[in-house]
Amino acid sequence: MVTPVLLCGGAGTRLWPLSRESYPKQFVPLIGETTLFQAAAKRLCGPRFDPPVIVTNSDFRFIVTEQLAEIDVTPGTILLEPEGRNTAPAILAAALWLARKDPDALMLIAPSDHLLSDADAFLAAIEAGLGPARAGEIVTFGITPTHPETAYGYLELAERPQADYEPPRPRSFVEKPDPDRAAEMVSAGRYLSNAGIFLASARCLLEAYHHHAPELIDPVKQAVEDCEPDLNFHRLARVPWSRAQDISIDYAIMEKADNLRVIPYDAGWSDLGGWTAVWRESTPDSKGVVTSEHATALDCEDTLLRSEDSAMEVVGIGLKNIIAIAMPDAVLVADASRAQDVKQAVAALSKKQARQASCFPKDHRPWGWFESLVQGNRFQVKRIVVRPGAALSLQSHHHRSEHWIVVQGTARVTINNTEQLMTETQSIYIPVGAVHRLENPGKLPVVLIEVQTGAYLGEDDITRFDDVYARK
């Protein structure tokens, strides 16, 4: 059996405005109806696999569980990072966790934000790596490049990979190349894209860390040993975790290891590391145009037009090599050749403290989500969706009153010592300071419109008295 270890703590700023710090690309449906995280979890379940270990940011914990529930995948363990420290500490934490029960447990370490179009071919590649992994090798999967790409690194082999041969060892790791160098490497045929997917036993990985990155062992081991259970999660201890070096697994281990084997893989892979990659994987038409449902292209070439809001139609006329992505609160328009510079736009927005730099329009919570529809001086209107069986915390506000109007479903509302059921078209007023809660006892989502009025409308104006999700 193999234990998948899914890493899903990244921010994905190169796919702004759809991917943001509060809701990054692994959790949004970039290609098709499912998210990249769901697709990764789905293809790594079944009789060959144990339940996955998920390593994620604490802020994403309820998004992870909700998306896994939607595809009927039950995780084995969800480890919560107090802060991002890159892939080397995250993978070490997973190895230490699994080694407590079985030091020889095989780990398949995979990012959760990659696209693999042929799940069966990927499973066959994993099967080819099981022998070397059981023999104490670290197996990595190198992707046969189809075009020059500057967004990720490469593995150099001594010669062109050949079928039915023993998996080769890499000669070197190559950092993200410039366009000319990338073209040379693709032509040479000896270079494979570095997918960041690894297969090895926990024992083998721990030996590699002791040999190549011993400075990581003590802080990460302490963070695992002192982790705190939190509902169905395990929080790595904050203080020792903060002492772990922020470093990737490639720098810490893989570029130094002498027991590395490469399984070539050429059945369709993309890290979707920018909008040109999304365009390429979205099956452009004969003119190289990709449009979403609410986008229209007239006399355009090599262009991607997407609207992520059903109320916003995007129209392009006479465009060439353009990327245009429309969200309810932000629009990106860029020359396709500058797609990798989107992160500069995020940095510029962060500098001017624009909320759009990091915050998704929909604010996802463990009970559902909300979005702001209108905001002005001393008032705000929100749409709130509460999942069946979910409940907001028992809370109060110091600076605002609220007026709730139920537009779908049945809600149980508590205000101070009074409880009542509310159905569609009914409304209720919550005065400043009142202790209140909303629950969804039904089988359908509850949708309500909330009108806030007051001197301060920030999300931090909240005092929680009871919360089924154990939030502080």
XYZ file of N, CA and C in Angstrom, residues 195-291:
291
model
N 8.533 17.642 -11.888
C 7.136 17.720 -11.445
C 6.996 17.883 -9.938
N 8.062 17.638 -9.194
C 7.958 17.735 -7.736
C 7.117 16.633 -7.118
N 7.052 15.477 -7.777
C 6.319 14.310 -7.273
C 7.350 13.249 -6.904
N 7.262 12.692 -5.697
C 8.276 11.771 -5.197
C 7.632 10.548 -4.571
N 8.313 9.422 -4.694
C 7.881 8.160 -4.093
C 9.058 7.574 -3.327
N 8.874 7.341 -2.037
C 9.952 6.797 -1.198
C 9.341 6.311 0.100
N 10.088 5.498 0.824
C 9.640 5.090 2.149
C 9.929 6.195 3.150
N 9.165 6.200 4.230
C 9.410 7.184 5.282
C 10.822 7.030 5.829
N 11.264 5.783 5.986
C 12.611 5.533 6.505
C 13.673 6.134 5.582
N 13.516 5.929 4.288
C 14.481 6.441 3.315
C 14.533 7.971 3.353
N 13.372 8.604 3.418
C 13.344 10.065 3.461
C 13.976 10.603 4.738
N 13.685 9.959 5.862
C 14.252 10.429 7.121
C 15.773 10.287 7.118
N 16.278 9.205 6.539
C 17.731 9.056 6.419
C 18.322 10.168 5.552
N 17.610 10.527 4.480
C 18.087 11.600 3.605
C 18.123 12.942 4.343
N 17.108 13.200 5.159
C 17.097 14.442 5.935
C 18.235 14.452 6.948
N 18.461 13.339 7.623
C 19.555 13.277 8.606
C 20.903 13.514 7.924
N 21.035 13.040 6.696
C 22.316 13.145 6.008
C 22.507 14.509 5.347
N 21.433 15.042 4.731
C 21.581 16.249 3.900
C 21.005 17.523 4.529
N 20.055 17.383 5.430
C 19.432 18.573 6.025
C 19.167 18.342 7.511
N 20.208 18.017 8.289
C 20.007 17.674 9.700
C 19.446 18.831 10.521
N 19.660 20.076 10.061
C 19.175 21.225 10.818
C 17.646 21.296 10.855
N 16.989 20.577 9.950
C 15.530 20.576 9.949
C 14.932 19.580 10.931
N 15.685 18.581 11.318
C 15.137 17.465 12.088
C 14.552 17.911 13.425
N 15.333 18.599 14.233
C 14.879 18.922 15.589
C 13.634 19.813 15.611
N 13.597 20.938 14.888
C 12.389 21.768 14.971
C 11.147 21.081 14.423
N 11.285 20.352 13.318
C 10.106 19.706 12.734
C 9.661 18.530 13.602
N 10.634 17.772 14.128
C 10.284 16.654 15.016
C 9.559 17.161 16.252
N 10.030 18.268 16.822
C 9.371 18.844 17.993
C 7.966 19.336 17.642
N 7.815 19.928 16.455
C 6.496 20.407 16.028
C 5.515 19.259 15.874
N 5.995 18.106 15.414
C 5.129 16.931 15.270
C 4.811 16.334 16.635
N 5.824 16.203 17.483
C 5.599 15.604 18.799
C 4.676 16.443 19.666
N 4.724 17.771 19.500
C 3.910 18.670 20.319
C 2.635 19.118 19.620
N 2.263 18.442 18.544
C 1.078 18.872 17.799
C -0.172 18.694 18.654
N -1.157 19.539 18.409
C -2.387 19.536 19.191
C -3.558 19.081 18.332
N -4.347 18.091 18.798
C -5.567 17.726 18.072
C -6.553 18.889 18.103
N -7.212 19.113 16.975
C -8.203 20.179 16.855
C -9.304 19.656 15.947
N -10.425 19.216 16.545
C -11.460 18.527 15.793
C -10.821 17.343 15.064
N -10.892 17.313 13.731
C -10.289 16.213 12.968
C -8.912 16.573 12.405
N -8.329 17.637 12.930
C -7.035 18.112 12.434
C -5.954 17.907 13.498
N -4.702 18.053 13.052
C -3.564 18.018 13.968
C -2.708 19.244 13.682
N -2.668 20.151 14.648
C -1.928 21.406 14.500
C -0.470 21.205 14.903
N 0.442 21.396 13.969
C 1.864 21.354 14.297
C 2.193 22.506 15.233
N 3.036 22.236 16.218
C 3.344 23.234 17.243
C 4.013 24.459 16.623
N 3.497 25.626 16.949
C 3.897 26.863 16.286
C 5.354 27.239 16.561
N 5.798 27.200 17.811
C 7.128 27.723 18.148
C 8.242 26.909 17.486
N 8.279 25.586 17.649
C 9.353 24.852 16.964
C 9.232 24.922 15.444
N 8.001 24.945 14.935
C 7.821 25.023 13.486
C 8.422 26.314 12.927
N 8.298 27.396 13.650
C 8.828 28.681 13.182
C 10.349 28.669 13.087
N 11.001 27.731 13.784
C 12.461 27.650 13.740
C 12.966 26.838 12.551
N 12.055 26.135 11.850
C 12.463 25.341 10.686
C 12.797 26.258 9.516
N 13.846 25.931 8.802
C 14.260 26.735 7.654
C 13.195 26.696 6.570
N 12.968 27.818 5.928
C 12.061 27.908 4.785
C 12.830 27.480 3.544
N 12.635 26.221 3.108
C 13.448 25.677 2.024
C 12.668 24.589 1.294
N 12.906 24.484 -0.001
C 12.216 23.481 -0.804
C 12.882 22.117 -0.651
N 12.139 21.065 -0.971
C 12.678 19.713 -0.902
C 13.793 19.524 -1.930
N 13.721 20.226 -3.061
C 14.785 20.099 -4.066
C 16.120 20.600 -3.520
N 16.111 21.795 -2.931
C 17.346 22.352 -2.395
C 17.852 21.558 -1.189
N 16.916 21.153 -0.316
C 17.324 20.506 0.930
C 17.818 19.080 0.711
N 17.158 18.334 -0.183
C 17.433 16.898 -0.303
C 17.783 16.473 -1.723
N 16.882 16.709 -2.661
C 16.953 16.039 -3.954
C 18.212 16.377 -4.749
N 18.670 17.615 -4.684
C 19.862 17.985 -5.448
C 21.135 17.425 -4.830
N 21.035 16.867 -3.634
C 22.198 16.325 -2.948
C 22.180 14.794 -2.880
N 21.007 14.190 -3.031
C 20.869 12.745 -2.821
C 21.537 11.963 -3.946
N 22.166 10.846 -3.570
C 22.790 9.980 -4.575
C 21.976 8.709 -4.801
N 20.795 8.620 -4.210
C 19.934 7.450 -4.400
C 18.619 7.853 -5.064
N 18.718 8.761 -6.037
C 17.538 9.268 -6.720
C 17.377 8.562 -8.067
N 16.152 8.131 -8.367
C 15.817 7.528 -9.652
C 14.707 8.344 -10.312
N 14.700 8.345 -11.642
C 13.727 9.137 -12.390
C 12.847 8.216 -13.224
N 11.531 8.350 -13.059
C 10.570 7.660 -13.916
C 10.074 8.675 -14.949
N 10.436 8.508 -16.230
C 9.911 9.423 -17.250
C 8.402 9.240 -17.414
N 7.707 10.341 -17.627
C 6.248 10.315 -17.759
C 5.859 11.279 -18.874
N 5.085 10.784 -19.847
C 4.755 11.630 -20.998
C 3.277 11.554 -21.369
N 2.421 11.314 -20.396
C 0.999 11.113 -20.696
C 0.138 12.323 -20.374
N 0.723 13.490 -20.293
C -0.064 14.696 -20.077
C 0.031 15.209 -18.660
N 0.738 16.318 -18.490
C 0.917 16.936 -17.173
C 1.108 18.430 -17.350
N 0.587 19.199 -16.406
C 0.860 20.626 -16.362
C 0.754 21.085 -14.920
N 1.648 21.980 -14.532
C 1.525 22.549 -13.195
C 0.582 23.752 -13.182
N 0.018 24.086 -14.353
C -0.882 25.228 -14.478
C -0.297 26.434 -13.742
N 0.961 26.696 -14.044
C 1.681 27.739 -13.332
C 1.469 29.139 -13.855
N 0.555 29.315 -14.792
C 0.257 30.635 -15.313
C -0.906 30.543 -16.276
N -1.392 31.706 -16.703
C -2.585 31.705 -17.553
C -2.326 31.128 -18.936
N -1.095 31.196 -19.447
C -0.830 30.566 -20.737
C -0.949 29.052 -20.638
N -0.574 28.479 -19.480
C -0.740 27.037 -19.279
C -2.218 26.669 -19.234
N -3.031 27.496 -18.581
C -4.476 27.245 -18.550
C -5.050 27.330 -19.961
N -4.625 28.335 -20.726
C -5.059 28.459 -22.120
C -4.697 27.203 -22.911
N -3.471 26.730 -22.736
C -2.992 25.573 -23.502
C -3.783 24.315 -23.160
N -4.126 24.136 -21.879
C -4.819 22.926 -21.442
C -6.329 23.013 -21.624
N -6.831 24.158 -22.103
C -8.278 24.344 -22.252
C -8.761 24.090 -23.673
N -7.929 23.456 -24.496
C -8.271 23.081 -25.865
C -8.683 24.289 -26.706
N -7.740 25.126 -27.084
C -8.058 26.272 -27.950
C -8.668 25.818 -29.279
N -9.516 26.671 -29.863
C -10.116 26.349 -31.151
C -9.105 26.563 -32.284
N -9.567 26.510 -33.519
C -8.662 26.584 -34.673
C -7.919 27.908 -34.753
N -8.447 28.940 -34.113
C -7.783 30.238 -34.084
C -7.023 30.478 -32.776
N -6.949 29.438 -31.962
C -6.224 29.578 -30.704
C -6.989 30.335 -29.646
N -8.313 30.308 -29.721
C -9.143 31.069 -28.789
C -9.817 30.136 -27.789
N -9.806 30.552 -26.524
C -10.517 29.845 -25.455
C -11.444 30.849 -24.777
N -12.709 30.495 -24.641
C -13.663 31.359 -23.939
C -14.429 30.544 -22.913
